[in-house]
CSV table of C-alpha atoms in Angstrom, one decimal:
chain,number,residue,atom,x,y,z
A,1,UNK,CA,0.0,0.0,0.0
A,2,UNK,CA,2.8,2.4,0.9
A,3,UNK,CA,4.4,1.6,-2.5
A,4,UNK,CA,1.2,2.5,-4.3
A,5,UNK,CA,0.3,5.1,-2.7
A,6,UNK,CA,4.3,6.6,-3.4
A,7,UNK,CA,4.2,5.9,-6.7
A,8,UNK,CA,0.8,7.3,-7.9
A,9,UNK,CA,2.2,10.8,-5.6
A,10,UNK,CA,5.5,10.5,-7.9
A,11,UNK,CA,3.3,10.4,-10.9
A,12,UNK,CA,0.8,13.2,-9.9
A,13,UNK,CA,4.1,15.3,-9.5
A,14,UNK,CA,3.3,15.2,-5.4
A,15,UNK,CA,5.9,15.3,-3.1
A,16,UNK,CA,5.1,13.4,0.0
A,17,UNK,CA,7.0,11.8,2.5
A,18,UNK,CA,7.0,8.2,3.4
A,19,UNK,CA,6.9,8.6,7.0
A,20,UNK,CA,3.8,10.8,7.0
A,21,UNK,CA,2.0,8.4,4.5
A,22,UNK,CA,3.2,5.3,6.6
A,23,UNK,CA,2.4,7.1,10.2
A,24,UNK,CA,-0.9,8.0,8.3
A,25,UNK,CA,-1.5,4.2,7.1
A,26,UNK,CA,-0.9,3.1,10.8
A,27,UNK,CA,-3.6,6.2,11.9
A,28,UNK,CA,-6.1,5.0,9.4
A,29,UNK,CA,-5.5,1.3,10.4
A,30,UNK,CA,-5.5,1.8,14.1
A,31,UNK,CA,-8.8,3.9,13.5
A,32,UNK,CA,-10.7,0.9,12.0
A,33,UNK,CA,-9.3,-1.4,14.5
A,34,UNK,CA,-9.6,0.9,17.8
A,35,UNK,CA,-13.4,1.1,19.1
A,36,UNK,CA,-14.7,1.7,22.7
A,37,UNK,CA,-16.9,-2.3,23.8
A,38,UNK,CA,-17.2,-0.9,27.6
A,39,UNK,CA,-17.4,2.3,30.1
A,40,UNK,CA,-18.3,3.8,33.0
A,41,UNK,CA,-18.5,7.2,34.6
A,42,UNK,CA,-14.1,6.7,35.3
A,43,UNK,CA,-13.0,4.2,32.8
A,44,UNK,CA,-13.3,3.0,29.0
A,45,UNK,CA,-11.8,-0.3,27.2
A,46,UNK,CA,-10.9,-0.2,23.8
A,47,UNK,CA,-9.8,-3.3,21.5
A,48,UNK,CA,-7.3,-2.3,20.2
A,49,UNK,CA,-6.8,-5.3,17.3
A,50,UNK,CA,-4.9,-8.5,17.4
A,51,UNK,CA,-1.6,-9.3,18.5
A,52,UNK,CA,0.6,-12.6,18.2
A,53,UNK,CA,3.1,-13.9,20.9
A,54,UNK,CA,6.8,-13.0,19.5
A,55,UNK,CA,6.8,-16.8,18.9
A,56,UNK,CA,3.8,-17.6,17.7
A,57,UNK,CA,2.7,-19.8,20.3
A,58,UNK,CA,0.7,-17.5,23.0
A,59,UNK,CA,-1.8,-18.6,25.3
A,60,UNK,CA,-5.2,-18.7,22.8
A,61,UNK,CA,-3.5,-17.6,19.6
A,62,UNK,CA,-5.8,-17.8,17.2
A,63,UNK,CA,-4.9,-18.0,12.9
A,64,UNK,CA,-5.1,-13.7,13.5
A,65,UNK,CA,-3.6,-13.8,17.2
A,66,UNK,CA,-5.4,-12.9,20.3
A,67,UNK,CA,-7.3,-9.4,20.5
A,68,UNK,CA,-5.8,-6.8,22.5
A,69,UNK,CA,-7.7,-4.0,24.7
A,70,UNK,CA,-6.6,-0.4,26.3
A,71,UNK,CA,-7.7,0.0,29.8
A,72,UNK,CA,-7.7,4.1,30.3
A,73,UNK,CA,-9.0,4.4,34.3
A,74,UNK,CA,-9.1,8.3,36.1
A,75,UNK,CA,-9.8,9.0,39.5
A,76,UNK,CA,-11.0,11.9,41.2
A,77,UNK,CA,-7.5,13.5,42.2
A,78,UNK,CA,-6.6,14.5,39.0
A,79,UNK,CA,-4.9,10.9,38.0
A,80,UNK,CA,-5.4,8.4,34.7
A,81,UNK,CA,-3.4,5.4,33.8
A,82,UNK,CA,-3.8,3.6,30.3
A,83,UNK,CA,-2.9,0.1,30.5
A,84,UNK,CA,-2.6,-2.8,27.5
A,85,UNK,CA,-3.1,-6.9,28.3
A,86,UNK,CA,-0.2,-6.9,25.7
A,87,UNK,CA,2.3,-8.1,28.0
A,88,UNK,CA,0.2,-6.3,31.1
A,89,UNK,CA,2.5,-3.4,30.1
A,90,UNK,CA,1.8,0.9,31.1
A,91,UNK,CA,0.9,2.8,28.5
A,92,UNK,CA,0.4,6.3,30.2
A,93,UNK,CA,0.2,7.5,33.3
A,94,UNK,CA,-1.5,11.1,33.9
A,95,UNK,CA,-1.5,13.8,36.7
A,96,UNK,CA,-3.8,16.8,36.2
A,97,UNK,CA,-3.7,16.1,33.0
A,98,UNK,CA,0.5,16.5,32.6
A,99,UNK,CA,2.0,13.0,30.5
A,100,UNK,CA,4.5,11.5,33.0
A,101,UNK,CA,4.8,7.8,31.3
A,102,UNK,CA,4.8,7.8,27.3
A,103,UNK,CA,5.0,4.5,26.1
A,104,UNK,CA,3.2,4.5,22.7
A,105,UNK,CA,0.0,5.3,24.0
A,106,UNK,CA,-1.8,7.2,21.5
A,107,UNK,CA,-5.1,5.3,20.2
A,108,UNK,CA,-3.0,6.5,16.6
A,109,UNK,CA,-0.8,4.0,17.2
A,110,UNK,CA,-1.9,0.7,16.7
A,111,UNK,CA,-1.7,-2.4,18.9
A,112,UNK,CA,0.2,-4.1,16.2
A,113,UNK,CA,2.7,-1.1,16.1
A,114,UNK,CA,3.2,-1.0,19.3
A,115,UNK,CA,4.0,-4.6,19.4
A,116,UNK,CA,6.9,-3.7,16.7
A,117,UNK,CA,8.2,-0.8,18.2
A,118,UNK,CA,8.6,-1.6,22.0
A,119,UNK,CA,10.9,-4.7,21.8
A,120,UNK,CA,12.1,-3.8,24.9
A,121,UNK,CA,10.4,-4.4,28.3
A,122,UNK,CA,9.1,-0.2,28.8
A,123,UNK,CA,6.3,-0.5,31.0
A,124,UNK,CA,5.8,-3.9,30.6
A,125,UNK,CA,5.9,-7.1,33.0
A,126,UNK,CA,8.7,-9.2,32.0
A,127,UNK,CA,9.2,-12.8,33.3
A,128,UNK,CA,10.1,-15.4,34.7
A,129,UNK,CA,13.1,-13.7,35.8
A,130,UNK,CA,13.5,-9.9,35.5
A,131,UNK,CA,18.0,-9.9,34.5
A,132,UNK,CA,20.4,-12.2,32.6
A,133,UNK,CA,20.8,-15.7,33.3
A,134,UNK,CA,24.5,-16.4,32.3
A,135,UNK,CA,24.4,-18.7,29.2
A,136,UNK,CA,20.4,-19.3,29.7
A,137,UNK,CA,21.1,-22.2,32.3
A,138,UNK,CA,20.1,-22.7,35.9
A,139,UNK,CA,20.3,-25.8,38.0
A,140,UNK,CA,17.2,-27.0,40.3
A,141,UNK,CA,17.3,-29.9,42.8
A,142,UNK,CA,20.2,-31.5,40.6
A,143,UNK,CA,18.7,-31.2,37.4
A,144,UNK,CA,20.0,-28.7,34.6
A,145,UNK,CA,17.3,-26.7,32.3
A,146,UNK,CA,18.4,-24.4,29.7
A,147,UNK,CA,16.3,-21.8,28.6
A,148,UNK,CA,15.7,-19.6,25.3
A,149,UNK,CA,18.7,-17.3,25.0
A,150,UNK,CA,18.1,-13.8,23.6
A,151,UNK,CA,20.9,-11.8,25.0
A,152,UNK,CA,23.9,-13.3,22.9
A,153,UNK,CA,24.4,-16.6,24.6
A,154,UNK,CA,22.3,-15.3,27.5
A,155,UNK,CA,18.8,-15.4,28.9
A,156,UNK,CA,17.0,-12.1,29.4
A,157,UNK,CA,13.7,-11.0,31.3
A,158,UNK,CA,12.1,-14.5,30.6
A,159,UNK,CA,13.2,-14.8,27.1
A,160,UNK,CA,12.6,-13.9,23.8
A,161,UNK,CA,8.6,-13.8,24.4
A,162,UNK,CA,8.5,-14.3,27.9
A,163,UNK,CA,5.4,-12.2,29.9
A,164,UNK,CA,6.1,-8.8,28.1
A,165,UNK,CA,5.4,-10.4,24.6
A,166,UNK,CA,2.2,-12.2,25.6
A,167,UNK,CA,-1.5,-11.5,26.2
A,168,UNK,CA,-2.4,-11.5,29.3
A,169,UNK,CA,-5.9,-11.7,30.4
A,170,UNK,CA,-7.4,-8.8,31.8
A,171,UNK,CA,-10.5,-7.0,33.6
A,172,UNK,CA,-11.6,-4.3,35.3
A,173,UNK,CA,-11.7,-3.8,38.9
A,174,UNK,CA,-14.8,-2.4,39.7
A,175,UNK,CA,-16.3,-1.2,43.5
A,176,UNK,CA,-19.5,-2.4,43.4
A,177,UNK,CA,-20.7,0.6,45.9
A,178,UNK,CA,-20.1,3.2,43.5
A,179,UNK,CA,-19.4,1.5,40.1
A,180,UNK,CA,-16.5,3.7,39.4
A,181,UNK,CA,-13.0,1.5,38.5
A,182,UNK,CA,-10.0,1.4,40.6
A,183,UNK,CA,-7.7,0.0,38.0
A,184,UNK,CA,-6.8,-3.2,36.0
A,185,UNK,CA,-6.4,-6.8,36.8
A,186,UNK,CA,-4.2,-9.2,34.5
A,187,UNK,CA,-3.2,-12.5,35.0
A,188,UNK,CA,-1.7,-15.5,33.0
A,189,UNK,CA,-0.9,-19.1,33.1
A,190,UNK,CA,2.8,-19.8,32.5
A,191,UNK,CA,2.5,-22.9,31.3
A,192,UNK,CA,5.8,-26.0,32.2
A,193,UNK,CA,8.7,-25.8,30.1
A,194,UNK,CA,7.7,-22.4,28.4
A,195,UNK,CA,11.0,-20.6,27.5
A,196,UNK,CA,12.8,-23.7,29.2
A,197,UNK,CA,11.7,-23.1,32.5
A,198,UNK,CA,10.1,-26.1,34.8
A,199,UNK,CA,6.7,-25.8,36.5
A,200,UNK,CA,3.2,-24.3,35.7
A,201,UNK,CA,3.2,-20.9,37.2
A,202,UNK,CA,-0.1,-18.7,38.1
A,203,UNK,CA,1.0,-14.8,37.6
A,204,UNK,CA,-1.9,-12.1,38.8
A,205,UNK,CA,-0.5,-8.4,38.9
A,206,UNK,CA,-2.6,-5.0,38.7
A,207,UNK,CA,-2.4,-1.2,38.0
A,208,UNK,CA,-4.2,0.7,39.8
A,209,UNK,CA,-5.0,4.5,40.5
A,210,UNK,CA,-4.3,6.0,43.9
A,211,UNK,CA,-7.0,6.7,46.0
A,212,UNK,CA,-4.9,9.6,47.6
A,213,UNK,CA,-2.2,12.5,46.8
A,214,UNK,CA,-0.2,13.7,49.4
């Protein structure tokens, strides 16, 4: 499309840059992918598209990958966060309306974007192990595992897809007094032997706003 697009420019004796026509692609496709499926007086979700695991075997992948939401929750002091299941990572964080956490988080930008640009582990959960293991191997009650290496010869933050490159699930948590939203609860089942590592593991985190400044 981006070739095209070029091309009939070049021939209508347009100039246009590539990175405004591909920024504007990305715009147009996150537009038709992006659309509000639940709010409340302090909170909206958003899917946000489909996503696959780095490696192509996430929890639920389906032929497309798994769909992938925005979880933008305010509270009454002036704070919002804007949170993705895609690797339970922060988007934004807010204060009076003042950006202090940028991580991709225009709805401009879509899921799949974001998914290419932040390789790293910004604002994301990373796992099983947070560091580098030297040479990806670990020894546990006398038995030797190696992992997925993806720091040279070394094993970092989990591994190649480890939590930060997955889909997590995710809901909001909701106070059933006043039906506002205090934030976002994600969890995932790390299943045995994923990235090398032994043993099922159960992982539950959450992002919430604070009730109270100062």
């Amino acid at each position: 499309m981006l070739a095209r697009i070029l091309t009939a420019a070049k021939r209508a004796g347009v100039e246009v840059s590539p990175m405004t026509v591909a920024f504007s692609l990305a715009a147009a496709d996150a537009a038709q992918t992006t659309r509000t499926t639940r709010q409340g007086s302090n909170y909206a979700v958003q899917s946000w598209g489909k996503v696959k695991s780095a490696s192509g075997d996430g929890e639920g992948d389906g032929a497309d990958g798994d769909e992938v939401f925005r979880y933008t929750v305010s509270n009454s002091h002036g704070a919002e966060l804007t949170v993705t299941n895609f690797g339970a990572t922060l988007l934004s964080f807010k204060l009076h309306g003042r950006e202090l956490t940028l991580n991709h988080s225009s709805p401009s930008i879509s899921a799949g974007d974001h998914a290419r640009l932040n390789q790293a582990c910004y604002g994301a959960v990373p796992g099983r192990v947070a560091n580098r293991i030297c040479k990806g191997r670990f020894t546990l009650d006398d038995t030797e595992y190696q992992l997925a290496t993806n720091n040279g010869e070394n094993h970092l933050h989990g591994g190649p897809t480890g939590f930060h490159r997955r889909v997590w699930q995710a809901e909001p948590i909701i106070d059933d007094a006043t039906d506002r939203c205090k934030g976002v609860l994600l969890r995932r089942t790390s299943p045995d032997g994923e990235e090398g590592y032994p043993g099922t593991v159960e992982v539950c985190c959450g992002w919430c706003t604070c009730t109270r400044v100062g």
